[in-house]
mmCIF file of C-alpha atoms and ligand atoms in Angstrom:
data_model
loop_
_atom_site.group_PDB
_atom_site.id
_atom_site.type_symbol
_atom_site.label_atom_id
_atom_site.label_comp_id
_atom_site.label_asym_id
_atom_site.label_seq_id
_atom_site.Cartn_x
_atom_site.Cartn_y
_atom_site.Cartn_z
ATOM 1 C CA MET A 290 30.601 35.260 11.358
ATOM 2 C CA HIS A 291 28.857 35.875 14.647
ATOM 3 C CA VAL A 292 26.026 33.502 15.480
ATOM 4 C CA HIS A 293 23.930 34.419 18.466
ATOM 5 C CA ARG A 294 24.170 32.054 21.407
ATOM 6 C CA TYR A 295 20.442 31.140 21.317
ATOM 7 C CA GLU A 296 20.574 30.621 17.569
ATOM 8 C CA ARG A 297 23.533 28.282 17.976
ATOM 9 C CA LEU A 298 21.683 26.416 20.704
ATOM 10 C CA TRP A 299 18.615 26.143 18.462
ATOM 11 C CA ILE A 300 20.662 24.778 15.507
ATOM 12 C CA TRP A 301 22.339 22.302 17.824
ATOM 13 C CA LEU A 302 19.010 21.128 19.300
ATOM 14 C CA GLY A 303 17.433 20.752 15.832
ATOM 15 C CA SER A 304 20.374 18.784 14.485
ATOM 16 C CA ALA A 305 20.530 16.542 17.553
ATOM 17 C CA THR A 306 16.786 15.808 17.278
ATOM 18 C CA MET A 307 17.155 14.834 13.613
ATOM 19 C CA ILE A 308 20.079 12.554 14.423
ATOM 20 C CA VAL A 309 18.124 10.866 17.235
ATOM 21 C CA PHE A 310 15.086 10.351 14.949
ATOM 22 C CA PHE A 311 17.257 8.920 12.185
ATOM 23 C CA VAL A 312 19.008 6.492 14.550
ATOM 24 C CA VAL A 313 15.645 5.315 15.966
ATOM 25 C CA LEU A 314 14.168 4.892 12.457
ATOM 26 C CA ALA A 315 17.211 3.030 11.131
ATOM 27 C CA GLY A 316 17.329 0.839 14.231
ATOM 28 C CA MET A 317 13.644 -0.085 13.967
ATOM 29 C CA SER A 318 13.638 -0.806 10.243
ATOM 30 C CA VAL A 319 17.024 -2.504 9.896
ATOM 31 C CA ALA A 320 17.899 -4.082 13.237
ATOM 32 C CA GLU A 321 14.369 -5.008 14.347
ATOM 33 C CA GLY A 322 12.969 -5.545 10.854
ATOM 34 C CA ILE A 323 9.791 -3.590 11.590
ATOM 35 C CA ASN A 324 7.387 -3.233 8.666
ATOM 36 C CA PRO A 325 3.756 -2.131 8.340
ATOM 37 C CA PRO A 326 1.482 -4.768 9.945
ATOM 38 C CA SER A 327 -0.126 -6.041 6.739
ATOM 39 C CA HIS A 328 3.238 -6.785 5.164
ATOM 40 C CA ILE A 329 3.668 -10.297 6.498
ATOM 41 C CA GLN A 330 4.089 -12.274 3.300
ATOM 42 C CA THR A 331 7.002 -11.879 0.913
ATOM 43 C CA ILE A 332 7.160 -12.582 -2.826
ATOM 44 C CA ASP A 333 9.894 -12.371 -5.474
ATOM 45 C CA PRO A 334 8.839 -9.306 -7.516
ATOM 46 C CA SER A 335 10.467 -10.705 -10.670
ATOM 47 C CA LYS A 336 8.391 -13.913 -10.400
ATOM 48 C CA VAL A 337 4.948 -12.480 -9.563
ATOM 49 C CA GLY A 338 3.587 -13.665 -12.927
ATOM 50 C CA SER A 339 4.453 -17.282 -12.111
ATOM 51 C CA THR A 340 3.714 -17.277 -8.362
ATOM 52 C CA PRO A 341 0.232 -18.561 -7.413
ATOM 53 C CA PRO A 342 -2.229 -17.061 -6.795
ATOM 54 C CA PHE A 343 -0.783 -13.884 -8.341
ATOM 55 C CA ASP A 344 -0.222 -15.705 -11.664
ATOM 56 C CA HIS A 345 -4.023 -15.463 -12.049
ATOM 57 C CA PRO A 346 -5.061 -12.198 -10.381
ATOM 58 C CA GLY A 347 -8.749 -11.899 -9.614
ATOM 59 C CA LEU A 348 -11.508 -12.978 -7.297
ATOM 60 C CA ARG A 349 -11.800 -16.251 -5.338
ATOM 61 C CA ARG A 350 -14.844 -17.317 -3.349
ATOM 62 C CA LEU A 351 -14.074 -19.047 -0.061
ATOM 63 C CA PRO A 352 -16.187 -21.846 1.471
ATOM 64 C CA ASP A 353 -17.472 -19.466 4.182
ATOM 65 C CA GLY A 354 -18.974 -17.161 1.520
ATOM 66 C CA SER A 355 -16.363 -14.445 1.788
ATOM 67 C CA TYR A 356 -13.988 -13.496 -1.012
ATOM 68 C CA GLU A 357 -10.312 -12.985 -1.655
ATOM 69 C CA ALA A 358 -9.165 -10.608 -4.384
ATOM 70 C CA TYR A 359 -5.617 -10.774 -5.725
ATOM 71 C CA TYR A 360 -4.236 -7.653 -7.403
ATOM 72 C CA VAL A 361 -0.978 -7.054 -9.229
ATOM 73 C CA GLY A 362 0.213 -3.478 -9.653
ATOM 74 C CA ARG A 363 2.687 -2.498 -12.338
ATOM 75 C CA ILE A 364 3.446 0.728 -14.158
ATOM 76 C CA PHE A 365 0.754 1.841 -14.994
ATOM 77 C CA SER A 366 -2.135 -0.560 -14.383
ATOM 78 C CA TRP A 367 -3.898 -2.758 -11.859
ATOM 79 C CA SER A 368 -4.751 -6.325 -12.737
ATOM 80 C CA PRO A 369 -7.634 -7.219 -12.750
ATOM 81 C CA ALA A 370 -8.926 -3.982 -14.273
ATOM 82 C CA GLN A 371 -12.494 -4.795 -13.268
ATOM 83 C CA LEU A 372 -14.201 -7.068 -10.738
ATOM 84 C CA THR A 373 -17.872 -7.654 -10.102
ATOM 85 C CA ILE A 374 -18.893 -8.655 -6.587
ATOM 86 C CA PRO A 375 -22.260 -9.140 -4.938
ATOM 87 C CA ARG A 376 -23.561 -6.567 -2.493
ATOM 88 C CA GLY A 377 -22.755 -7.421 1.121
ATOM 89 C CA ALA A 378 -19.637 -9.391 0.193
ATOM 90 C CA THR A 379 -16.624 -9.226 2.470
ATOM 91 C CA VAL A 380 -13.483 -9.122 0.381
ATOM 92 C CA THR A 381 -9.925 -9.492 1.603
ATOM 93 C CA PHE A 382 -7.594 -7.761 -0.823
ATOM 94 C CA TYR A 383 -4.064 -8.987 -1.437
ATOM 95 C CA ALA A 384 -1.868 -6.761 -3.552
ATOM 96 C CA THR A 385 1.716 -6.801 -4.703
ATOM 97 C CA SER A 386 3.874 -4.955 -7.205
ATOM 98 C CA THR A 387 6.202 -6.162 -9.942
ATOM 99 C CA ASP A 388 8.193 -2.935 -10.166
ATOM 100 C CA VAL A 389 7.921 0.143 -7.940
ATOM 101 C CA VAL A 390 5.878 1.240 -4.917
ATOM 102 C CA HIS A 391 2.200 1.844 -5.709
ATOM 103 C CA GLY A 392 -0.754 2.809 -3.533
ATOM 104 C CA PHE A 393 -3.942 0.738 -3.683
ATOM 105 C CA ALA A 394 -6.915 2.862 -2.637
ATOM 106 C CA ILE A 395 -10.610 2.185 -3.201
ATOM 107 C CA ASN A 396 -12.654 5.392 -3.319
ATOM 108 C CA GLY A 397 -15.540 5.529 -0.885
ATOM 109 C CA THR A 398 -13.981 2.923 1.443
ATOM 110 C CA ASP A 399 -11.182 2.936 3.988
ATOM 111 C CA VAL A 400 -9.113 0.524 1.874
ATOM 112 C CA ASN A 401 -5.800 2.285 1.358
ATOM 113 C CA ILE A 402 -2.680 0.138 1.295
ATOM 114 C CA GLU A 403 0.872 0.710 0.243
ATOM 115 C CA VAL A 404 1.931 -1.879 -2.345
ATOM 116 C CA VAL A 405 5.641 -2.546 -2.097
ATOM 117 C CA PRO A 406 7.604 -4.834 -4.451
ATOM 118 C CA GLY A 407 8.676 -7.951 -2.559
ATOM 119 C CA TRP A 408 5.733 -7.820 -0.135
ATOM 120 C CA VAL A 409 2.071 -8.825 -0.152
ATOM 121 C CA SER A 410 -0.154 -6.152 1.400
ATOM 122 C CA SER A 411 -3.590 -7.048 2.669
ATOM 123 C CA MET A 412 -6.804 -5.439 3.914
ATOM 124 C CA SER A 413 -10.482 -6.436 4.163
ATOM 125 C CA HIS A 414 -13.670 -4.563 3.395
ATOM 126 C CA THR A 415 -17.393 -5.343 3.351
ATOM 127 C CA PHE A 416 -19.273 -3.754 0.447
ATOM 128 C CA ASP A 417 -22.735 -2.926 1.804
ATOM 129 C CA HIS A 418 -23.659 -0.427 -0.906
ATOM 130 C CA PRO A 419 -24.014 -1.131 -4.621
ATOM 131 C CA GLY A 420 -22.074 1.016 -7.049
ATOM 132 C CA ASP A 421 -19.025 1.428 -9.190
ATOM 133 C CA TYR A 422 -15.979 1.827 -6.966
ATOM 134 C CA LEU A 423 -12.914 3.438 -8.471
ATOM 135 C CA ILE A 424 -9.532 2.021 -7.482
ATOM 136 C CA ILE A 425 -6.711 4.493 -7.840
ATOM 137 C CA CYS A 426 -2.976 4.494 -7.317
ATOM 138 C CA ASN A 427 -2.172 7.060 -4.663
ATOM 139 C CA GLN A 428 1.616 6.793 -4.598
ATOM 140 C CA TYR A 429 3.378 8.678 -7.361
ATOM 141 C CA CYS A 430 4.947 5.964 -9.541
ATOM 142 C CA GLY A 431 5.853 7.710 -12.791
ATOM 143 C CA ALA A 432 4.526 9.518 -15.854
ATOM 144 C CA GLY A 433 1.381 7.345 -16.142
ATOM 145 C CA HIS A 434 0.554 7.411 -12.423
ATOM 146 C CA SER A 435 -2.680 9.379 -12.883
ATOM 147 C CA SER A 436 -4.069 6.791 -15.311
ATOM 148 C CA MET A 437 -3.371 3.814 -13.036
ATOM 149 C CA SER A 438 -6.906 2.810 -12.077
ATOM 150 C CA ALA A 439 -9.372 -0.073 -11.949
ATOM 151 C CA HIS A 440 -13.011 -0.650 -11.019
ATOM 152 C CA ILE A 441 -15.041 -2.792 -8.660
ATOM 153 C CA VAL A 442 -18.698 -3.094 -9.490
ATOM 154 C CA VAL A 443 -20.890 -4.041 -6.517
ATOM 155 C CA GLN A 444 -24.297 -5.382 -7.570
HETATM 156 CU CU1 LIG B 30 1.095 3.363 -9.467
HETATM 157 CU CU2 LIG B 30 1.002 5.661 -8.980
#
């Protein structure tokens, strides 16, 4: 089979680029242990139910008036399913998974974090507007993915 010289060059360049990208990616993730910035805390995914504070998912009020919210994702639900917080509250979300990768996204906000088993993902948000905020899972996690939701009511 005759392959044109330019076509051969193009195939070679494309393949070489893919190999370089793969080596860089593997080097960064394996050798340098680089992970997304919020993934700083690890947790045993098989012991989430007995590891504080994830053994009691929900809302905690801190002495400075801000809040922490602990969420556990599992196929196919978020726990807690509903939280009520006062308007103006700043909430730092901590989320982890007991099984597969989920995506924790709060509609109408910029909270959108990947929830990976073995890691605790975190992000903060201030809720200035009252309303019912829908939390969805935005990483496909199985047959019930589309029903994996929860609510935050801001009053
Ligand atoms: Cu959990 Cu999709």
